[in-house]
Coordinates of C-alpha atoms in Angstrom, one line a residue:
M1 CA -44.3 -17.2 -87.4
S2 CA -45.6 -20.8 -87.3
V3 CA -47.9 -22.1 -84.6
K4 CA -45.0 -24.3 -83.2
S5 CA -42.7 -21.3 -83.0
T6 CA -45.4 -19.3 -81.2
K7 CA -45.9 -22.0 -78.7
M8 CA -42.2 -22.3 -78.0
A9 CA -41.9 -18.5 -77.6
N10 CA -44.8 -18.4 -75.2
K11 CA -43.4 -21.3 -73.2
K12 CA -40.0 -19.6 -73.0
A13 CA -41.7 -16.3 -71.9
K14 CA -43.6 -18.2 -69.1
D15 CA -40.3 -19.9 -68.0
Y16 CA -38.6 -16.5 -67.8
A17 CA -41.5 -15.0 -65.9
F18 CA -41.5 -17.9 -63.4
V19 CA -37.7 -17.5 -62.8
A20 CA -38.1 -13.7 -62.5
F21 CA -40.9 -14.2 -59.9
M22 CA -38.8 -16.7 -57.9
L23 CA -35.8 -14.4 -57.9
L24 CA -38.0 -11.4 -56.9
I25 CA -38.8 -13.0 -53.5
P26 CA -35.1 -13.2 -52.2
V27 CA -34.4 -9.7 -53.7
I28 CA -37.3 -8.1 -51.8
H29 CA -36.3 -10.0 -48.7
F30 CA -32.7 -8.7 -49.1
I31 CA -33.8 -5.1 -49.6
I32 CA -36.2 -5.1 -46.6
F33 CA -34.3 -7.1 -44.0
W34 CA -30.7 -6.3 -44.9
G35 CA -30.7 -3.1 -47.0
V36 CA -33.3 -1.0 -45.0
V37 CA -32.1 -2.3 -41.6
N38 CA -28.4 -1.7 -42.3
F39 CA -29.0 1.6 -44.0
N40 CA -30.8 2.8 -40.9
S41 CA -28.0 1.5 -38.7
I42 CA -25.4 3.3 -40.8
L43 CA -27.4 6.5 -40.4
L44 CA -27.6 6.0 -36.6
A45 CA -23.8 5.7 -36.5
F46 CA -23.5 9.3 -37.7
Q47 CA -26.3 10.8 -35.6
R48 CA -26.8 12.0 -32.1
L49 CA -29.9 13.2 -30.2
D50 CA -29.9 16.8 -29.0
R51 CA -31.5 16.5 -25.6
A52 CA -32.5 20.1 -25.5
T53 CA -34.4 20.2 -28.8
G54 CA -35.1 16.4 -29.2
E55 CA -33.8 16.5 -32.7
K56 CA -31.1 14.4 -34.4
Y57 CA -28.0 15.9 -35.9
L58 CA -25.1 14.5 -37.9
T59 CA -21.8 14.1 -36.1
W60 CA -18.5 12.1 -35.9
K61 CA -18.6 12.1 -32.1
N62 CA -19.9 8.5 -31.9
F63 CA -16.6 7.2 -33.5
E64 CA -14.6 9.5 -31.2
S65 CA -16.5 7.9 -28.3
L66 CA -15.4 4.5 -29.4
V67 CA -11.8 5.3 -28.7
E68 CA -12.6 6.2 -25.1
L69 CA -14.8 3.1 -24.8
F70 CA -12.0 0.8 -25.8
R71 CA -9.9 2.2 -23.0
T72 CA -12.3 0.8 -20.5
Q73 CA -11.7 -2.7 -19.1
E74 CA -15.1 -3.9 -20.2
L75 CA -14.5 -3.3 -23.9
K76 CA -10.9 -4.5 -23.7
N77 CA -12.1 -7.8 -22.2
A78 CA -14.9 -8.0 -24.8
L79 CA -12.3 -7.6 -27.6
V80 CA -10.0 -10.3 -26.2
N81 CA -12.9 -12.7 -25.8
T82 CA -14.1 -12.0 -29.4
L83 CA -10.6 -12.7 -30.8
L84 CA -10.2 -15.7 -28.6
T85 CA -13.5 -17.2 -29.7
A86 CA -13.0 -16.4 -33.4
G87 CA -9.4 -17.8 -33.3
F88 CA -10.6 -21.0 -31.6
Q89 CA -13.2 -21.5 -34.3
I90 CA -10.9 -20.6 -37.3
F91 CA -7.6 -22.2 -36.3
F92 CA -8.8 -25.2 -34.3
L93 CA -12.4 -26.2 -34.8
L94 CA -12.4 -25.8 -38.6
P95 CA -9.2 -27.9 -39.3
W96 CA -10.2 -30.4 -36.6
G97 CA -13.7 -30.8 -38.1
F98 CA -12.0 -31.4 -41.5
F99 CA -9.6 -34.1 -40.1
L100 CA -12.4 -35.7 -38.1
T101 CA -14.7 -35.9 -41.2
Y102 CA -11.8 -37.5 -43.1
F103 CA -11.3 -40.3 -40.6
L104 CA -15.1 -40.9 -40.6
Y105 CA -15.0 -40.9 -44.4
K106 CA -12.3 -43.6 -44.2
K107 CA -14.8 -45.8 -42.3
I108 CA -13.2 -46.0 -38.9
P109 CA -14.8 -48.3 -36.3
L110 CA -18.0 -47.1 -34.7
R111 CA -18.3 -44.4 -37.4
G112 CA -22.1 -44.5 -37.3
L113 CA -22.0 -43.7 -33.6
W114 CA -19.6 -40.9 -34.1
R115 CA -21.6 -39.4 -36.9
T116 CA -24.7 -39.4 -34.7
F117 CA -22.8 -37.8 -31.8
L118 CA -21.3 -35.1 -34.0
F119 CA -24.4 -34.2 -35.9
L120 CA -27.0 -34.4 -33.1
P121 CA -26.2 -31.0 -31.6
S122 CA -26.9 -29.2 -34.9
I123 CA -30.5 -30.3 -35.0
L124 CA -31.4 -29.9 -31.3
P125 CA -32.7 -26.5 -30.0
S126 CA -30.0 -24.3 -28.5
I127 CA -31.9 -23.8 -25.2
F128 CA -32.0 -27.6 -24.8
L129 CA -28.3 -27.9 -25.5
T130 CA -27.2 -25.2 -23.2
G131 CA -29.3 -26.6 -20.4
L132 CA -27.9 -30.0 -21.0
F133 CA -24.4 -28.6 -21.0
I134 CA -24.8 -26.6 -17.9
N135 CA -26.1 -29.6 -16.0
A136 CA -23.4 -31.9 -17.4
I137 CA -20.5 -29.7 -16.0
T138 CA -22.0 -29.2 -12.5
H139 CA -20.7 -31.1 -9.5
A140 CA -23.5 -33.7 -9.9
G141 CA -23.2 -34.0 -13.7
P142 CA -21.3 -36.7 -15.5
I143 CA -18.4 -34.3 -16.5
G144 CA -18.3 -33.0 -13.0
K145 CA -18.0 -36.5 -11.6
A146 CA -15.4 -37.5 -14.1
W147 CA -13.4 -34.3 -13.3
E148 CA -13.5 -35.1 -9.6
F149 CA -12.4 -38.7 -10.3
L150 CA -9.5 -37.7 -12.4
F151 CA -8.2 -34.6 -10.6
H152 CA -9.5 -35.4 -7.0
Q153 CA -11.1 -32.0 -6.8
S154 CA -14.4 -30.4 -7.6
I155 CA -14.9 -29.1 -11.1
P156 CA -14.6 -25.3 -11.4
E157 CA -17.8 -23.2 -11.7
F158 CA -17.2 -22.3 -15.3
F159 CA -20.1 -19.8 -15.7
V160 CA -19.6 -18.1 -12.3
D161 CA -15.8 -17.9 -11.9
E162 CA -14.3 -15.3 -14.2
R163 CA -11.1 -17.4 -14.5
F164 CA -13.0 -20.1 -16.3
G165 CA -16.0 -18.5 -18.0
K166 CA -14.4 -18.1 -21.4
W167 CA -13.1 -21.6 -21.3
G168 CA -16.5 -22.9 -20.6
I169 CA -17.8 -21.1 -23.7
L170 CA -15.0 -22.7 -25.8
L171 CA -15.8 -26.1 -24.4
Y172 CA -19.4 -25.6 -25.5
F173 CA -18.2 -24.6 -29.0
F174 CA -16.1 -27.7 -29.1
W175 CA -19.1 -29.9 -28.4
T176 CA -21.6 -28.3 -30.7
N177 CA -19.7 -26.7 -33.6
F178 CA -19.1 -29.8 -35.9
G179 CA -22.6 -30.5 -37.3
G180 CA -22.7 -28.1 -40.2
Q181 CA -19.1 -28.5 -41.1
F182 CA -19.4 -32.3 -41.0
I183 CA -22.3 -32.2 -43.5
L184 CA -20.4 -29.9 -45.9
F185 CA -17.1 -31.7 -45.7
T186 CA -18.7 -35.1 -46.0
G187 CA -20.5 -33.9 -49.2
A188 CA -17.2 -32.7 -50.6
M189 CA -15.3 -35.9 -49.8
T190 CA -17.9 -38.2 -51.2
R191 CA -17.8 -36.4 -54.5
I192 CA -14.1 -37.3 -54.9
P193 CA -13.8 -39.9 -57.7
T194 CA -12.8 -43.3 -56.2
E195 CA -10.5 -43.9 -59.1
I196 CA -8.2 -41.1 -57.9
L197 CA -7.9 -42.6 -54.4
E198 CA -7.5 -46.1 -55.8
A199 CA -4.7 -45.0 -58.0
A200 CA -2.9 -43.3 -55.1
Q201 CA -3.2 -46.5 -53.0
I202 CA -1.7 -48.5 -55.9
D203 CA 1.2 -46.0 -56.0
G204 CA 1.7 -46.6 -52.2
A205 CA 0.3 -43.4 -50.9
G206 CA -0.6 -43.6 -47.2
M207 CA -3.4 -41.8 -45.3
R208 CA -1.2 -38.7 -44.7
V209 CA -0.3 -38.3 -48.4
E210 CA -3.9 -39.0 -49.4
L211 CA -5.3 -36.4 -46.9
F212 CA -2.9 -33.5 -47.7
N213 CA -2.1 -34.2 -51.3
I214 CA -5.4 -35.4 -52.7
V215 CA -8.4 -34.9 -50.3
L216 CA -7.5 -31.4 -49.0
P217 CA -6.8 -29.8 -52.5
L218 CA -10.0 -31.3 -53.9
C219 CA -12.1 -30.1 -50.9
W220 CA -10.3 -26.7 -50.8
P221 CA -13.3 -24.7 -52.2
T222 CA -15.5 -26.0 -49.3
F223 CA -12.7 -25.5 -46.7
S224 CA -11.9 -21.9 -47.9
M225 CA -15.7 -21.0 -48.1
L226 CA -16.1 -22.1 -44.4
L227 CA -12.9 -20.2 -43.4
I228 CA -14.1 -17.0 -45.1
L229 CA -17.5 -17.3 -43.4
N230 CA -15.8 -17.7 -40.0
V231 CA -13.7 -14.7 -40.7
A232 CA -16.7 -12.7 -41.7
S233 CA -18.6 -13.6 -38.5
V234 CA -15.8 -12.6 -36.1
F235 CA -17.6 -9.5 -34.8
T236 CA -21.2 -10.7 -35.3
S237 CA -21.5 -14.1 -33.6
T238 CA -22.6 -14.0 -30.0
G239 CA -22.8 -17.8 -29.8
P240 CA -24.4 -19.3 -26.7
I241 CA -23.4 -16.4 -24.3
L242 CA -27.0 -15.2 -23.9
L243 CA -28.2 -18.6 -22.8
L244 CA -25.1 -19.7 -20.8
T245 CA -23.9 -16.6 -18.9
K246 CA -25.7 -13.4 -20.1
G247 CA -22.2 -11.9 -20.4
A248 CA -21.2 -12.7 -16.8
A249 CA -18.0 -14.5 -15.7
D250 CA -15.9 -12.4 -18.2
T251 CA -17.6 -13.9 -21.3
K252 CA -18.9 -10.8 -22.9
T253 CA -17.9 -10.3 -26.6
I254 CA -18.1 -7.3 -28.9
S255 CA -21.3 -8.5 -30.5
Y256 CA -22.9 -9.3 -27.1
W257 CA -21.9 -5.9 -25.8
I258 CA -23.8 -4.4 -28.8
F259 CA -26.8 -6.6 -28.1
E260 CA -26.8 -5.7 -24.5
Q261 CA -26.7 -1.9 -25.3
V262 CA -29.7 -2.0 -27.6
N263 CA -31.8 -4.3 -25.4
Q264 CA -31.7 -2.4 -22.2
P265 CA -34.7 -0.4 -20.9
A266 CA -33.2 2.8 -22.3
P267 CA -31.5 1.5 -25.4
A268 CA -28.3 3.1 -26.6
L269 CA -28.4 3.1 -30.4
Y270 CA -25.8 5.6 -31.7
I271 CA -22.5 4.3 -30.3
P272 CA -23.4 0.6 -30.9
S273 CA -24.2 1.5 -34.5
A274 CA -20.9 3.3 -34.9
L275 CA -19.1 0.2 -33.4
G276 CA -20.9 -2.0 -36.0
V277 CA -19.8 0.3 -38.8
A278 CA -16.3 0.3 -37.5
C279 CA -16.2 -3.5 -37.3
T280 CA -17.4 -3.7 -40.9
I281 CA -14.7 -1.3 -42.1
I282 CA -12.1 -3.3 -40.3
L283 CA -13.3 -6.7 -41.5
F284 CA -13.8 -5.8 -45.2
P285 CA -10.1 -5.7 -46.2
I286 CA -9.3 -8.7 -43.9
I287 CA -12.0 -10.8 -45.7
T288 CA -10.8 -9.6 -49.1
L289 CA -7.1 -10.5 -48.3
T290 CA -8.2 -13.8 -46.9
R291 CA -10.2 -14.7 -50.0
W292 CA -7.3 -13.6 -52.2
G293 CA -4.7 -15.6 -50.1
L294 CA -6.9 -18.8 -50.0
G295 CA -7.3 -18.6 -53.8
K296 CA -3.5 -18.8 -54.1
V297 CA -3.1 -22.0 -52.0
Y298 CA -4.8 -24.5 -54.4
A299 CA -6.2 -24.0 -57.8
D300 CA -9.9 -24.7 -58.2
V301 CA -10.5 -28.2 -59.5
E302 CA -13.6 -29.4 -61.2
F303 CA -14.5 -33.1 -60.9

């Protein structure tokens, strides 16, 4: 083997070693912080503590207890709130974020101001945003004053009154949930070749045709990815509930109920773990079918 070939082989070996080392870091992170933690949670779902002996034993009773739990009003309300929040994000906020990004992409007036307004909540701390939001919707806040001017009555106490608590959470989502979507949709739209849009305009295509027949199909991989992520997080996202209400005013969700159970002075681990496993089993076929269905809407396009 020549000296040049030896150097090339050594360089290639060093490159492979570097890539392997860089991949090792996320693999170890995944094994420790996802694999070990979730394996332990799965074991807890099938265990119970024998109070007489202090030893753990395997059982299916945790899953049987879930049936009884979902007959209680607390878990029924938590399930309704979970589905309401997830549905609001999937069926309203995601499409609305896409349409809004498109109009900003088309350079509407004051687009710079709108970009700042939409993106700012995604870079500010959550505790600051929740405090700002709570103060804004009080009687003395700007939204409270506007409400009083328009409807000639005081604004409801969103995070005290059970009739309005969940709607206050949705209003907060509406204000803060566009930042990440805006960045991804903007990146997808700016990659669209201008020649395609110019050809459509020459053929007389208006904004509606351009949006639904050109922009949406070309941005479909980004849109479907965000949709799948939203479906996958149905039972795992507590959102701002901890900072806004701590589960009061009928705002508790399934994920917050689990969080509440394991963070009390005497934490309950076995039934919340069983609930987590049950949610995973329910979501897995839904995510699979969603991914399959979204793949049938538009074919993947490379450009």
